[in-house]
Amino acid sequence: AIGRYYFDGTNWRSDIPKSTIFTATLGTGAGATTNATIPATAFITVPLPQVTKNIGGGLWNATNNTYTIPISGTYIIKSSIRLTDGSSSRSVFQAVGKSNIDIPDGIWQTNPAPTGTGRWTMLYTRIAYFDQGDLVRLYMYSDGQVANLSDASLNITLLSLN
């Protein structure tokens, strides 16, 4: 091996991890504005129309709101959803994964009954291994009533190639 490179018998290879960073958003931070309406009582993918960063070869499908994992490895994922200000109380689920189902890595929370402007944002963080080609998405469930979202975000960063 020479520095961060090694010869595998055929080719010179690098042990330097490749960068993968992806960020997409919905909304501008104006909490009273509805930018997406999520139907009640179903696991639904959150629309994220604005891709603000895509480094490392992952593909974003704006129709299905899915990200294709470019490199097998361990990723850190951070996402958030914000109900419009003054939204009534309900149980909400949020996760990032390969299919829209209740998973152990997802989180359930109940937003409080509104007082004043009633601002509420739900944060989510996950470390997970994904294979190259996996399709992942931010999705949610709003128990018993439509969820009007003012904002949402999804951040995916490769931590390790194993």
Short mmCIF file of N, CA and C in Angstrom, two decimals:
data_model
loop_
_atom_site.label_atom_id
_atom_site.label_comp_id
_atom_site.label_asym_id
_atom_site.label_seq_id
_atom_site.Cartn_x
_atom_site.Cartn_y
_atom_site.Cartn_z
N ALA A 1 0.84 -1.19 0.00
CA ALA A 1 0.00 0.00 0.00
C ALA A 1 0.88 1.25 0.00
N ILE A 2 0.40 2.24 -0.69
CA ILE A 2 1.08 3.53 -0.74
C ILE A 2 0.09 4.57 -0.26
N GLY A 3 0.32 5.13 0.94
CA GLY A 3 -0.60 6.11 1.48
C GLY A 3 -1.99 5.53 1.62
N ARG A 4 -2.96 6.16 0.97
CA ARG A 4 -4.36 5.73 1.04
C ARG A 4 -4.76 4.86 -0.15
N TYR A 5 -3.75 4.38 -0.91
CA TYR A 5 -4.03 3.57 -2.09
C TYR A 5 -3.39 2.20 -1.94
N TYR A 6 -4.02 1.18 -2.55
CA TYR A 6 -3.46 -0.16 -2.52
C TYR A 6 -3.71 -0.83 -3.87
N PHE A 7 -2.89 -1.83 -4.17
CA PHE A 7 -3.02 -2.58 -5.41
C PHE A 7 -3.73 -3.89 -5.11
N ASP A 8 -4.85 -4.17 -5.76
CA ASP A 8 -5.62 -5.38 -5.48
C ASP A 8 -5.22 -6.56 -6.36
N GLY A 9 -4.09 -6.44 -7.07
CA GLY A 9 -3.63 -7.49 -7.98
C GLY A 9 -3.96 -7.18 -9.43
N THR A 10 -4.96 -6.31 -9.62
CA THR A 10 -5.34 -5.90 -10.97
C THR A 10 -5.35 -4.39 -11.12
N ASN A 11 -5.94 -3.71 -10.13
CA ASN A 11 -6.10 -2.26 -10.21
C ASN A 11 -5.62 -1.58 -8.92
N TRP A 12 -5.24 -0.32 -9.07
CA TRP A 12 -4.98 0.51 -7.89
C TRP A 12 -6.31 0.97 -7.33
N ARG A 13 -6.51 0.85 -6.05
CA ARG A 13 -7.75 1.23 -5.37
C ARG A 13 -7.44 2.23 -4.26
N SER A 14 -8.45 2.96 -3.88
CA SER A 14 -8.34 3.92 -2.77
C SER A 14 -9.21 3.46 -1.62
N ASP A 15 -8.73 3.65 -0.39
CA ASP A 15 -9.56 3.36 0.78
C ASP A 15 -10.20 4.63 1.32
N ILE A 16 -10.14 5.71 0.54
CA ILE A 16 -10.77 6.97 0.92
C ILE A 16 -12.27 6.85 0.63
N PRO A 17 -13.12 7.01 1.65
CA PRO A 17 -14.57 6.92 1.41
C PRO A 17 -15.04 7.98 0.41
N LYS A 18 -15.95 7.57 -0.45
CA LYS A 18 -16.54 8.52 -1.38
C LYS A 18 -17.60 9.33 -0.64
N SER A 19 -17.71 10.59 -0.99
CA SER A 19 -18.70 11.45 -0.36
C SER A 19 -20.07 11.23 -0.98
N THR A 20 -21.07 11.19 -0.13
CA THR A 20 -22.46 11.18 -0.58
C THR A 20 -23.22 12.09 0.36
N ILE A 21 -23.75 13.17 -0.19
CA ILE A 21 -24.54 14.13 0.59
C ILE A 21 -25.76 14.50 -0.25
N PHE A 22 -26.94 14.38 0.37
CA PHE A 22 -28.17 14.72 -0.33
C PHE A 22 -29.07 15.51 0.62
N THR A 23 -29.65 16.59 0.10
CA THR A 23 -30.59 17.40 0.87
C THR A 23 -31.73 17.86 -0.03
N ALA A 24 -32.97 17.67 0.46
CA ALA A 24 -34.15 18.15 -0.26
C ALA A 24 -35.11 18.77 0.75
N THR A 25 -35.90 19.74 0.29
CA THR A 25 -36.79 20.46 1.20
C THR A 25 -38.15 20.73 0.58
N LEU A 26 -39.07 21.07 1.48
CA LEU A 26 -40.40 21.56 1.13
C LEU A 26 -40.61 22.81 1.95
N GLY A 27 -41.09 23.88 1.33
CA GLY A 27 -41.42 25.10 2.05
C GLY A 27 -40.25 26.03 2.25
N THR A 28 -40.56 27.17 2.91
CA THR A 28 -39.57 28.23 3.11
C THR A 28 -39.47 28.67 4.56
N GLY A 29 -40.18 27.99 5.45
CA GLY A 29 -40.17 28.38 6.86
C GLY A 29 -41.37 29.22 7.27
N ALA A 30 -42.25 29.52 6.32
CA ALA A 30 -43.46 30.28 6.64
C ALA A 30 -44.50 29.30 7.18
N GLY A 31 -44.62 29.20 8.49
CA GLY A 31 -45.43 28.18 9.14
C GLY A 31 -46.92 28.23 8.88
N ALA A 32 -47.44 29.37 8.47
CA ALA A 32 -48.88 29.48 8.22
C ALA A 32 -49.26 29.02 6.81
N THR A 33 -48.26 28.76 5.97
CA THR A 33 -48.50 28.39 4.57
C THR A 33 -48.55 26.87 4.43
N THR A 34 -49.58 26.36 3.76
CA THR A 34 -49.67 24.93 3.46
C THR A 34 -48.97 24.66 2.15
N ASN A 35 -47.88 23.87 2.20
CA ASN A 35 -47.13 23.51 0.99
C ASN A 35 -47.36 22.08 0.54
N ALA A 36 -47.96 21.26 1.40
CA ALA A 36 -48.33 19.89 1.03
C ALA A 36 -49.45 19.43 1.95
N THR A 37 -50.35 18.66 1.40
CA THR A 37 -51.44 18.07 2.18
C THR A 37 -51.28 16.56 2.14
N ILE A 38 -51.14 15.97 3.32
CA ILE A 38 -50.94 14.53 3.45
C ILE A 38 -52.25 13.90 3.91
N PRO A 39 -52.79 12.95 3.15
CA PRO A 39 -54.06 12.30 3.55
C PRO A 39 -53.95 11.63 4.92
N ALA A 40 -55.09 11.50 5.57
CA ALA A 40 -55.15 10.91 6.91
C ALA A 40 -55.09 9.38 6.85
N THR A 41 -54.58 8.82 7.94
CA THR A 41 -54.67 7.40 8.25
C THR A 41 -54.06 6.51 7.17
N ALA A 42 -52.89 6.92 6.66
CA ALA A 42 -52.13 6.10 5.71
C ALA A 42 -50.67 6.55 5.75
N PHE A 43 -49.77 5.64 5.45
CA PHE A 43 -48.35 5.99 5.36
C PHE A 43 -48.11 6.58 3.97
N ILE A 44 -47.72 7.86 3.93
CA ILE A 44 -47.64 8.62 2.68
C ILE A 44 -46.24 9.25 2.56
N THR A 45 -45.66 9.16 1.36
CA THR A 45 -44.39 9.81 1.08
C THR A 45 -44.58 11.32 1.06
N VAL A 46 -43.66 12.04 1.70
CA VAL A 46 -43.71 13.50 1.77
C VAL A 46 -43.07 14.08 0.51
N PRO A 47 -43.76 14.98 -0.18
CA PRO A 47 -43.15 15.60 -1.37
C PRO A 47 -42.05 16.59 -0.97
N LEU A 48 -40.93 16.51 -1.68
CA LEU A 48 -39.80 17.40 -1.43
C LEU A 48 -39.33 17.95 -2.77
N PRO A 49 -39.93 19.06 -3.22
CA PRO A 49 -39.67 19.55 -4.57
C PRO A 49 -38.34 20.26 -4.78
N GLN A 50 -37.67 20.65 -3.71
CA GLN A 50 -36.43 21.43 -3.86
C GLN A 50 -35.22 20.62 -3.42
N VAL A 51 -34.41 20.18 -4.38
CA VAL A 51 -33.14 19.52 -4.06
C VAL A 51 -32.10 20.62 -3.93
N THR A 52 -31.52 20.72 -2.75
CA THR A 52 -30.54 21.79 -2.51
C THR A 52 -29.10 21.31 -2.55
N LYS A 53 -28.88 19.99 -2.45
CA LYS A 53 -27.53 19.43 -2.54
C LYS A 53 -27.65 17.98 -2.97
N ASN A 54 -26.81 17.57 -3.95
CA ASN A 54 -26.76 16.18 -4.36
C ASN A 54 -25.36 15.87 -4.85
N ILE A 55 -24.53 15.37 -3.95
CA ILE A 55 -23.14 15.04 -4.24
C ILE A 55 -22.98 13.53 -4.10
N GLY A 56 -22.34 12.90 -5.05
CA GLY A 56 -22.01 11.49 -4.89
C GLY A 56 -22.76 10.54 -5.79
N GLY A 57 -23.58 11.03 -6.69
CA GLY A 57 -24.19 10.16 -7.69
C GLY A 57 -25.55 9.60 -7.39
N GLY A 58 -26.14 9.92 -6.24
CA GLY A 58 -27.50 9.45 -5.95
C GLY A 58 -28.50 10.14 -6.86
N LEU A 59 -29.55 9.44 -7.20
CA LEU A 59 -30.57 9.99 -8.09
C LEU A 59 -31.83 10.32 -7.31
N TRP A 60 -32.39 11.50 -7.56
CA TRP A 60 -33.64 11.92 -6.95
C TRP A 60 -34.74 11.80 -7.98
N ASN A 61 -35.81 11.08 -7.65
CA ASN A 61 -36.97 10.96 -8.51
C ASN A 61 -38.02 11.93 -7.97
N ALA A 62 -38.20 13.04 -8.67
CA ALA A 62 -39.11 14.09 -8.22
C ALA A 62 -40.58 13.68 -8.33
N THR A 63 -40.88 12.68 -9.14
CA THR A 63 -42.25 12.20 -9.27
C THR A 63 -42.63 11.34 -8.07
N ASN A 64 -41.76 10.42 -7.69
CA ASN A 64 -42.03 9.50 -6.58
C ASN A 64 -41.44 9.97 -5.25
N ASN A 65 -40.63 11.03 -5.30
CA ASN A 65 -39.95 11.56 -4.11
C ASN A 65 -39.12 10.48 -3.42
N THR A 66 -38.32 9.77 -4.24
CA THR A 66 -37.41 8.75 -3.72
C THR A 66 -35.98 9.07 -4.12
N TYR A 67 -35.05 8.68 -3.25
CA TYR A 67 -33.62 8.87 -3.48
C TYR A 67 -32.99 7.49 -3.69
N THR A 68 -32.23 7.32 -4.78
CA THR A 68 -31.54 6.07 -5.04
C THR A 68 -30.16 6.12 -4.39
N ILE A 69 -29.92 5.20 -3.47
CA ILE A 69 -28.64 5.13 -2.76
C ILE A 69 -27.54 4.79 -3.77
N PRO A 70 -26.49 5.64 -3.87
CA PRO A 70 -25.46 5.42 -4.89
C PRO A 70 -24.36 4.44 -4.48
N ILE A 71 -24.12 4.28 -3.18
CA ILE A 71 -23.01 3.47 -2.68
C ILE A 71 -23.50 2.69 -1.46
N SER A 72 -23.28 1.38 -1.43
CA SER A 72 -23.63 0.61 -0.24
C SER A 72 -22.82 1.12 0.95
N GLY A 73 -23.50 1.31 2.07
CA GLY A 73 -22.79 1.78 3.26
C GLY A 73 -23.74 2.21 4.35
N THR A 74 -23.13 2.74 5.41
CA THR A 74 -23.88 3.22 6.56
C THR A 74 -24.10 4.72 6.40
N TYR A 75 -25.35 5.13 6.55
CA TYR A 75 -25.74 6.52 6.35
C TYR A 75 -26.33 7.11 7.62
N ILE A 76 -26.12 8.40 7.81
CA ILE A 76 -26.86 9.14 8.83
C ILE A 76 -27.95 9.91 8.09
N ILE A 77 -29.14 9.85 8.65
CA ILE A 77 -30.30 10.48 8.02
C ILE A 77 -30.93 11.41 9.04
N LYS A 78 -31.23 12.61 8.61
CA LYS A 78 -31.95 13.58 9.45
C LYS A 78 -33.11 14.10 8.62
N SER A 79 -34.29 14.11 9.22
CA SER A 79 -35.43 14.67 8.51
C SER A 79 -36.30 15.43 9.50
N SER A 80 -37.19 16.24 8.96
CA SER A 80 -38.14 16.97 9.80
C SER A 80 -39.40 17.22 9.00
N ILE A 81 -40.51 17.32 9.74
CA ILE A 81 -41.78 17.75 9.15
C ILE A 81 -42.37 18.79 10.09
N ARG A 82 -42.98 19.80 9.52
CA ARG A 82 -43.63 20.86 10.31
C ARG A 82 -45.08 20.97 9.87
N LEU A 83 -45.98 20.74 10.83
CA LEU A 83 -47.39 20.98 10.55
C LEU A 83 -47.63 22.48 10.46
N THR A 84 -48.62 22.89 9.68
CA THR A 84 -48.92 24.31 9.62
C THR A 84 -49.29 24.81 11.02
N ASP A 85 -48.94 26.05 11.29
CA ASP A 85 -49.20 26.65 12.60
C ASP A 85 -50.68 26.54 12.96
N GLY A 86 -50.94 26.15 14.21
CA GLY A 86 -52.30 26.03 14.70
C GLY A 86 -52.97 24.70 14.40
N SER A 87 -52.22 23.73 13.90
CA SER A 87 -52.80 22.42 13.59
C SER A 87 -53.32 21.74 14.85
N SER A 88 -54.46 21.09 14.73
CA SER A 88 -55.04 20.39 15.87
C SER A 88 -54.21 19.17 16.24
N SER A 89 -54.37 18.73 17.48
CA SER A 89 -53.58 17.62 18.01
C SER A 89 -53.94 16.29 17.34
N ARG A 90 -52.91 15.47 17.09
CA ARG A 90 -53.09 14.14 16.53
C ARG A 90 -51.77 13.39 16.66
N SER A 91 -51.80 12.07 16.56
CA SER A 91 -50.58 11.26 16.53
C SER A 91 -49.99 11.30 15.13
N VAL A 92 -48.67 11.45 15.06
CA VAL A 92 -47.97 11.55 13.79
C VAL A 92 -46.78 10.59 13.81
N PHE A 93 -46.56 9.89 12.71
CA PHE A 93 -45.43 9.00 12.53
C PHE A 93 -44.52 9.58 11.47
N GLN A 94 -43.21 9.43 11.65
CA GLN A 94 -42.23 9.88 10.65
C GLN A 94 -41.11 8.85 10.57
N ALA A 95 -40.65 8.59 9.34
CA ALA A 95 -39.51 7.71 9.14
C ALA A 95 -38.90 7.97 7.77
N VAL A 96 -37.70 7.48 7.58
CA VAL A 96 -37.06 7.43 6.27
C VAL A 96 -36.69 5.97 6.06
N GLY A 97 -37.16 5.40 4.96
CA GLY A 97 -36.91 3.99 4.70
C GLY A 97 -37.24 3.62 3.28
N LYS A 98 -37.25 2.29 3.04
CA LYS A 98 -37.43 1.77 1.69
C LYS A 98 -38.89 1.57 1.30
N SER A 99 -39.80 1.52 2.27
CA SER A 99 -41.23 1.39 1.95
C SER A 99 -42.05 2.10 3.02
N ASN A 100 -43.24 2.47 2.67
CA ASN A 100 -44.10 3.26 3.55
C ASN A 100 -44.86 2.34 4.52
N ILE A 101 -44.16 1.92 5.58
CA ILE A 101 -44.75 1.06 6.60
C ILE A 101 -44.25 1.50 7.97
N ASP A 102 -44.93 1.08 9.01
CA ASP A 102 -44.49 1.33 10.38
C ASP A 102 -43.26 0.45 10.63
N ILE A 103 -42.14 1.07 10.97
CA ILE A 103 -40.90 0.33 11.21
C ILE A 103 -40.38 0.67 12.60
N PRO A 104 -39.58 -0.24 13.20
CA PRO A 104 -39.03 0.04 14.53
C PRO A 104 -38.18 1.31 14.58
N ASP A 105 -37.57 1.69 13.46
CA ASP A 105 -36.73 2.90 13.42
C ASP A 105 -37.52 4.18 13.24
N GLY A 106 -38.83 4.08 13.04
CA GLY A 106 -39.66 5.27 12.91
C GLY A 106 -40.03 5.82 14.28
N ILE A 107 -40.61 7.01 14.30
CA ILE A 107 -41.03 7.61 15.57
C ILE A 107 -42.48 8.07 15.49
N TRP A 108 -43.18 7.91 16.60
CA TRP A 108 -44.54 8.42 16.77
C TRP A 108 -44.48 9.54 17.80
N GLN A 109 -45.19 10.61 17.54
CA GLN A 109 -45.34 11.70 18.49
C GLN A 109 -46.74 12.27 18.35
N THR A 110 -47.18 12.99 19.37
CA THR A 110 -48.45 13.69 19.32
C THR A 110 -48.18 15.17 19.47
N ASN A 111 -48.60 15.94 18.47
CA ASN A 111 -48.43 17.38 18.59
C ASN A 111 -49.45 17.90 19.61
N PRO A 112 -49.08 18.90 20.41
CA PRO A 112 -50.00 19.41 21.43
C PRO A 112 -51.16 20.19 20.82
N ALA A 113 -52.24 20.29 21.58
CA ALA A 113 -53.37 21.12 21.15
C ALA A 113 -52.85 22.55 21.00
N PRO A 114 -53.26 23.24 19.94
CA PRO A 114 -52.70 24.57 19.68
C PRO A 114 -53.09 25.62 20.71
N THR A 115 -52.10 26.41 21.08
CA THR A 115 -52.32 27.63 21.86
C THR A 115 -51.56 28.72 21.14
N GLY A 116 -52.18 29.83 20.92
CA GLY A 116 -51.52 30.88 20.13
C GLY A 116 -51.30 30.39 18.72
N THR A 117 -50.07 30.52 18.23
CA THR A 117 -49.76 30.08 16.86
C THR A 117 -49.60 28.57 16.77
N GLY A 118 -49.33 27.90 17.88
CA GLY A 118 -49.24 26.45 17.89
C GLY A 118 -48.21 25.88 16.93
N ARG A 119 -46.99 26.36 17.00
CA ARG A 119 -45.94 25.87 16.10
C ARG A 119 -45.44 24.50 16.58
N TRP A 120 -45.24 23.56 15.61
CA TRP A 120 -44.77 22.23 15.97
C TRP A 120 -43.99 21.61 14.83
N THR A 121 -42.75 21.22 15.12
CA THR A 121 -41.88 20.53 14.16
C THR A 121 -41.44 19.21 14.78
N MET A 122 -41.47 18.17 13.99
CA MET A 122 -41.06 16.82 14.42
C MET A 122 -39.73 16.48 13.78
N LEU A 123 -38.71 16.22 14.63
CA LEU A 123 -37.36 15.90 14.15
C LEU A 123 -37.14 14.40 14.17
N TYR A 124 -36.33 13.91 13.24
CA TYR A 124 -36.05 12.48 13.13
C TYR A 124 -34.60 12.29 12.74
N THR A 125 -33.92 11.35 13.40
CA THR A 125 -32.55 11.00 13.06
C THR A 125 -32.41 9.49 13.07
N ARG A 126 -31.68 8.97 12.13
CA ARG A 126 -31.49 7.52 12.02
C ARG A 126 -30.12 7.25 11.42
N ILE A 127 -29.45 6.20 11.90
CA ILE A 127 -28.25 5.67 11.27
C ILE A 127 -28.64 4.29 10.75
N ALA A 128 -28.41 4.06 9.45
CA ALA A 128 -28.86 2.80 8.84
C ALA A 128 -27.94 2.41 7.70
N TYR A 129 -27.86 1.11 7.47
CA TYR A 129 -27.13 0.58 6.33
C TYR A 129 -28.10 0.42 5.16
N PHE A 130 -27.67 0.89 3.99
CA PHE A 130 -28.45 0.70 2.77
C PHE A 130 -27.54 0.16 1.68
N ASP A 131 -28.11 -0.64 0.79
CA ASP A 131 -27.38 -1.18 -0.35
C ASP A 131 -27.49 -0.24 -1.54
N GLN A 132 -26.48 -0.26 -2.39
CA GLN A 132 -26.53 0.51 -3.62
C GLN A 132 -27.80 0.16 -4.38
N GLY A 133 -28.51 1.17 -4.84
CA GLY A 133 -29.74 0.97 -5.60
C GLY A 133 -31.01 0.99 -4.77
N ASP A 134 -30.88 0.92 -3.42
CA ASP A 134 -32.08 1.03 -2.59
C ASP A 134 -32.76 2.37 -2.81
N LEU A 135 -34.08 2.36 -2.85
CA LEU A 135 -34.86 3.59 -2.97
C LEU A 135 -35.36 3.96 -1.57
N VAL A 136 -34.99 5.14 -1.09
CA VAL A 136 -35.45 5.58 0.23
C VAL A 136 -36.26 6.86 0.08
N ARG A 137 -37.14 7.07 1.07
CA ARG A 137 -37.99 8.25 1.03
C ARG A 137 -38.36 8.66 2.45
N LEU A 138 -38.71 9.93 2.62
CA LEU A 138 -39.29 10.45 3.86
C LEU A 138 -40.79 10.20 3.76
N TYR A 139 -41.36 9.58 4.80
CA TYR A 139 -42.79 9.34 4.80
C TYR A 139 -43.36 9.56 6.19
N MET A 140 -44.68 9.72 6.23
CA MET A 140 -45.34 10.01 7.49
C MET A 140 -46.74 9.40 7.51
N TYR A 141 -47.34 9.46 8.70
CA TYR A 141 -48.70 9.00 8.93
C TYR A 141 -49.35 10.02 9.84
N SER A 142 -50.53 10.48 9.49
CA SER A 142 -51.29 11.41 10.32
C SER A 142 -52.55 10.70 10.77
N ASP A 143 -52.66 10.45 12.06
CA ASP A 143 -53.74 9.62 12.61
C ASP A 143 -55.07 10.36 12.66
N GLY A 144 -56.00 9.95 11.81
CA GLY A 144 -57.38 10.43 11.89
C GLY A 144 -57.70 11.73 11.21
N GLN A 145 -56.71 12.47 10.75
CA GLN A 145 -57.01 13.73 10.06
C GLN A 145 -55.89 14.10 9.09
N VAL A 146 -56.26 14.86 8.08
CA VAL A 146 -55.31 15.34 7.08
C VAL A 146 -54.22 16.15 7.78
N ALA A 147 -52.99 16.01 7.29
CA ALA A 147 -51.88 16.81 7.82
C ALA A 147 -51.48 17.84 6.77
N ASN A 148 -51.62 19.11 7.11
CA ASN A 148 -51.13 20.18 6.24
C ASN A 148 -49.72 20.51 6.69
N LEU A 149 -48.76 20.35 5.77
CA LEU A 149 -47.35 20.61 6.07
C LEU A 149 -46.95 21.97 5.52
N SER A 150 -46.26 22.74 6.36
CA SER A 150 -45.67 23.97 5.85
C SER A 150 -44.24 23.71 5.38
N ASP A 151 -43.54 22.80 6.06
CA ASP A 151 -42.14 22.55 5.75
C ASP A 151 -41.78 21.10 6.00
N ALA A 152 -40.75 20.64 5.31
CA ALA A 152 -40.17 19.32 5.53
C ALA A 152 -38.76 19.34 4.97
N SER A 153 -37.92 18.45 5.47
CA SER A 153 -36.57 18.34 4.93
C SER A 153 -36.06 16.91 5.08
N LEU A 154 -35.13 16.56 4.22
CA LEU A 154 -34.48 15.25 4.23
C LEU A 154 -33.00 15.46 3.95
N ASN A 155 -32.16 14.92 4.85
CA ASN A 155 -30.70 14.99 4.69
C ASN A 155 -30.15 13.58 4.80
N ILE A 156 -29.35 13.16 3.82
CA ILE A 156 -28.74 11.83 3.80
C ILE A 156 -27.26 12.00 3.56
N THR A 157 -26.43 11.43 4.46
CA THR A 157 -24.98 11.55 4.32
C THR A 157 -24.33 10.19 4.59
N LEU A 158 -23.44 9.79 3.71
CA LEU A 158 -22.70 8.54 3.88
C LEU A 158 -21.69 8.70 5.00
N LEU A 159 -21.73 7.78 5.96
CA LEU A 159 -20.77 7.78 7.08
C LEU A 159 -19.62 6.82 6.82
N SER A 160 -19.95 5.63 6.30
CA SER A 160 -18.95 4.57 6.19
C SER A 160 -19.35 3.63 5.06
N LEU A 161 -18.35 3.01 4.45
CA LEU A 161 -18.62 2.06 3.39
C LEU A 161 -18.91 0.66 3.90
N ASN A 162 -19.07 0.51 5.21
CA ASN A 162 -19.43 -0.81 5.74
C ASN A 162 -20.63 -0.72 6.64
#
